Short mmCIF file of C-alpha atoms in Angstrom, two decimals:
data_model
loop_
_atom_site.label_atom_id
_atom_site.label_comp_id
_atom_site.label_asym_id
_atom_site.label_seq_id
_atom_site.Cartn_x
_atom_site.Cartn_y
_atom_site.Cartn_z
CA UNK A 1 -2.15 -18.62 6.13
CA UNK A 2 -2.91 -15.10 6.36
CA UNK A 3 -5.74 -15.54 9.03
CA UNK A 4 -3.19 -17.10 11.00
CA UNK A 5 -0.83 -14.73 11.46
CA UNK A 6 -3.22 -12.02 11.76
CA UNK A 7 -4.46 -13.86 14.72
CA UNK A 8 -1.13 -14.70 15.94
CA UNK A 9 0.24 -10.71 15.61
CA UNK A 10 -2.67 -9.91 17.24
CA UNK A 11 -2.49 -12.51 20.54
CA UNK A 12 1.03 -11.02 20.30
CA UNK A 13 0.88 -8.01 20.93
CA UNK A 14 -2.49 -7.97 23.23
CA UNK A 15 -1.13 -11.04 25.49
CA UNK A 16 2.65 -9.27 26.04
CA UNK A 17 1.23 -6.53 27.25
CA UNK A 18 4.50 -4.42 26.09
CA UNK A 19 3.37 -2.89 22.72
CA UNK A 20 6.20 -0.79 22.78
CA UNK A 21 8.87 -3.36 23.40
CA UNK A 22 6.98 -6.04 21.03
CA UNK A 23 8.17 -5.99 17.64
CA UNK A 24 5.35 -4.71 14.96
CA UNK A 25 3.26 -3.41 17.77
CA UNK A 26 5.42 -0.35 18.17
CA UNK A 27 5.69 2.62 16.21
CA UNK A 28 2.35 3.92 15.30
CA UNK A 29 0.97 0.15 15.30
CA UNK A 30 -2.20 1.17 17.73
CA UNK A 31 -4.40 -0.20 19.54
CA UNK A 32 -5.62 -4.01 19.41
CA UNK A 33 -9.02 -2.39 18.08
CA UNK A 34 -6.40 -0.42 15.64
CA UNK A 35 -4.55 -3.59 14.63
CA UNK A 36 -7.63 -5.39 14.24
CA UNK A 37 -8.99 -2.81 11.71
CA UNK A 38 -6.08 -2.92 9.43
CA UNK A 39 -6.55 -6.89 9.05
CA UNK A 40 -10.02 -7.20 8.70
CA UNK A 41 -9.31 -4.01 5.24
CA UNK A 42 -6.41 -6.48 4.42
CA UNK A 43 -8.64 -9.35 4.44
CA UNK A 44 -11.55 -7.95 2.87
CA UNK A 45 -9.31 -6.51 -0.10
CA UNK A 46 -7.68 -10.09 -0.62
CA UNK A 47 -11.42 -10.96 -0.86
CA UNK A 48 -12.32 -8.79 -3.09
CA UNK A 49 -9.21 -9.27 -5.12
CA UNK A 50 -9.70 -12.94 -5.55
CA UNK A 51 -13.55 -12.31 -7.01
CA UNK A 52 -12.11 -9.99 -9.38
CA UNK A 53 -13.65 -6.72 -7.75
CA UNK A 54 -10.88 -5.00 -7.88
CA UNK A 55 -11.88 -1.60 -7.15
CA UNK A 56 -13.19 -2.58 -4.06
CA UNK A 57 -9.89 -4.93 -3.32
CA UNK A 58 -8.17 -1.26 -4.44
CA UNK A 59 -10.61 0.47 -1.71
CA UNK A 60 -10.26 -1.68 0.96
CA UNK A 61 -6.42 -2.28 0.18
CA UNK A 62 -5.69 1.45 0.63
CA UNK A 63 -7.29 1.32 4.31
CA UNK A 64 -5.37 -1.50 5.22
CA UNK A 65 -2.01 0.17 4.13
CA UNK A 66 -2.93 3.93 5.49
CA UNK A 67 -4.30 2.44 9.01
CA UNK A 68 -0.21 1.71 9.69
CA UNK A 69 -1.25 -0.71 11.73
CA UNK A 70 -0.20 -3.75 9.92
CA UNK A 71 3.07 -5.92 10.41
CA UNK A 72 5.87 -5.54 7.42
CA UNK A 73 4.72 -8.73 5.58
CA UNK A 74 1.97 -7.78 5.68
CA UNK A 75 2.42 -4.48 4.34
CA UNK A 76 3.93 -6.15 1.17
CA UNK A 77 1.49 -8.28 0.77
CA UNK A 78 -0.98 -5.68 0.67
CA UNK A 79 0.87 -3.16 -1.67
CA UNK A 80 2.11 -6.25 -4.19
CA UNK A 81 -2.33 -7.16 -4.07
CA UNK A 82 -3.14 -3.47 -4.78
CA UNK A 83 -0.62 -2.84 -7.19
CA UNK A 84 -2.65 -5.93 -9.29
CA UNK A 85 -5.76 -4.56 -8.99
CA UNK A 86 -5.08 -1.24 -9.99
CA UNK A 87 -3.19 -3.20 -13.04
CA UNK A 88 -6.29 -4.79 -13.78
CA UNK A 89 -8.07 -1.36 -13.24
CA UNK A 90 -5.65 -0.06 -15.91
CA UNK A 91 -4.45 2.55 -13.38
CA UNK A 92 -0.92 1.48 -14.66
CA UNK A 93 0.51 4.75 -13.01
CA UNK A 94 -0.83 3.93 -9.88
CA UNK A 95 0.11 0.52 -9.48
CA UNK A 96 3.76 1.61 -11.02
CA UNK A 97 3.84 3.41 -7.90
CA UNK A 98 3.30 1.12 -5.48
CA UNK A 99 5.77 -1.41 -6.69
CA UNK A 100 8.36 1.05 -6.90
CA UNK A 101 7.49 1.09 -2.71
CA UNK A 102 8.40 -2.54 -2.71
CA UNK A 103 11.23 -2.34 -4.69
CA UNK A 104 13.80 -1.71 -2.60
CA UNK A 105 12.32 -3.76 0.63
CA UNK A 106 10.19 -7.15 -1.00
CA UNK A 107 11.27 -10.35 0.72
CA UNK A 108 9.05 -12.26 -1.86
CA UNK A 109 10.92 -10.55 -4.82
CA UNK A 110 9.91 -13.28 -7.02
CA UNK A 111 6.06 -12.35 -6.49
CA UNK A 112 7.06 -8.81 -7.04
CA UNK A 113 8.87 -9.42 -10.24
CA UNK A 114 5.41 -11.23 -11.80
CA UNK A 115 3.52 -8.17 -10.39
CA UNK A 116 6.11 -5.87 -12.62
CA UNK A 117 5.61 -8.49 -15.42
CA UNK A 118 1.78 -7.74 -15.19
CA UNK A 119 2.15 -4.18 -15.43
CA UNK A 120 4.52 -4.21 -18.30
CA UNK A 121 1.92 -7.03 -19.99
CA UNK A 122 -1.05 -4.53 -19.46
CA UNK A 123 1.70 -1.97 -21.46
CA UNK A 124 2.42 -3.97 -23.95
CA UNK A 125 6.16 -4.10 -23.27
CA UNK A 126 7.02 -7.67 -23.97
CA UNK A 127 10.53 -7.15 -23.45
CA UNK A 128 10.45 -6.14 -19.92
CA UNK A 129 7.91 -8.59 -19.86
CA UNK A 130 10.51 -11.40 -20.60
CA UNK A 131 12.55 -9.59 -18.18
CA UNK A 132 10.57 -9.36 -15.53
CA UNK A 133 9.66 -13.20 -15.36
CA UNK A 134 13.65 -13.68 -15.84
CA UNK A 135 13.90 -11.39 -12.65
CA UNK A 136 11.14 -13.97 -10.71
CA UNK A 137 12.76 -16.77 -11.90
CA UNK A 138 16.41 -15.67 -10.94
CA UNK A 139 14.58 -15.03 -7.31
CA UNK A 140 13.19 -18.17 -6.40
CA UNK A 141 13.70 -21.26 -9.72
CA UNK A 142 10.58 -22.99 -8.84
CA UNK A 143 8.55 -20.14 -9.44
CA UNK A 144 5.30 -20.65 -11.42
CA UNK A 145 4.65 -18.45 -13.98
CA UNK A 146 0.99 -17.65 -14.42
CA UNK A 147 -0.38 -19.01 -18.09
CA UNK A 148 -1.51 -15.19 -18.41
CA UNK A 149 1.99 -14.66 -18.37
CA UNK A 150 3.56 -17.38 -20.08
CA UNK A 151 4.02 -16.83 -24.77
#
């Protein structure tokens, strides 16, 4: 879970003592006040996300990402989460933006292609639509394709 390895980074990097020879405590990672900060905005805009207040998710998302405190997973999940709720914002620009930051570096690239099927749903482009889920399901086979998502 999430929790858990915000909790485990965090014991991490406080317990070895050696932020700058821990990896994902280095480089502009912070303090354990710092690092704490980041997670609690991450949490809070995965909250909000999953109530459907997504400008708040979108608010709280942004302070996660900008504190630069969080670990690389986490990072993705927190750009892939905003990108949706500026999607369901209609902010289609915005959230075309961030997954073009997670292009290039997504481990999860089948949750990143159903994020880009989203968008292109919300712009009516059934094609990439289709292509998009083809992308997800080329990524991982046992993907599940949201109903929202499926014809």
């Amino acid at each position: 879970s999430i929790i858990m390895k915000i909790h485990v980074a965090m014991i991490v990097c406080v317990v070895a003592g050696l932020m700058s020879l821990q990896p994902g405590c280095s480089s502009g990672s912070g303090s354990a006040s710092t690092i704490a900060a980041g997670e609690n905005s991450l949490q809070s805009g995965l909250d909000a996300y999953e109530k459907g207040d997504f400008a708040a998710a979108e608010t709280a998302l942004n302070a996660a990402i900008t504190s630069g405190s969080l670990q690389a997973d986490l990072v993705e999940t927190a750009i892939r989460t905003l990108a949706q709720s500026r999607i369901q914002l209609g902010k289609t620009d915005e959230a075309a933006t961030d997954l073009e930051k997670l292009k290039a570096g997504a481990s999860e690239l089948d949750k990143y292609w159903l994020v880009v099927a989203e968008l292109e749903k919300k712009k009516g482009n059934a094609a990439a639509v289709a292509d998009a889920i083809k992308q997800a399901k080329a990524a991982n086979p046992k993907v599940q394709v949201p109903p929202s998502l499926q014809k």
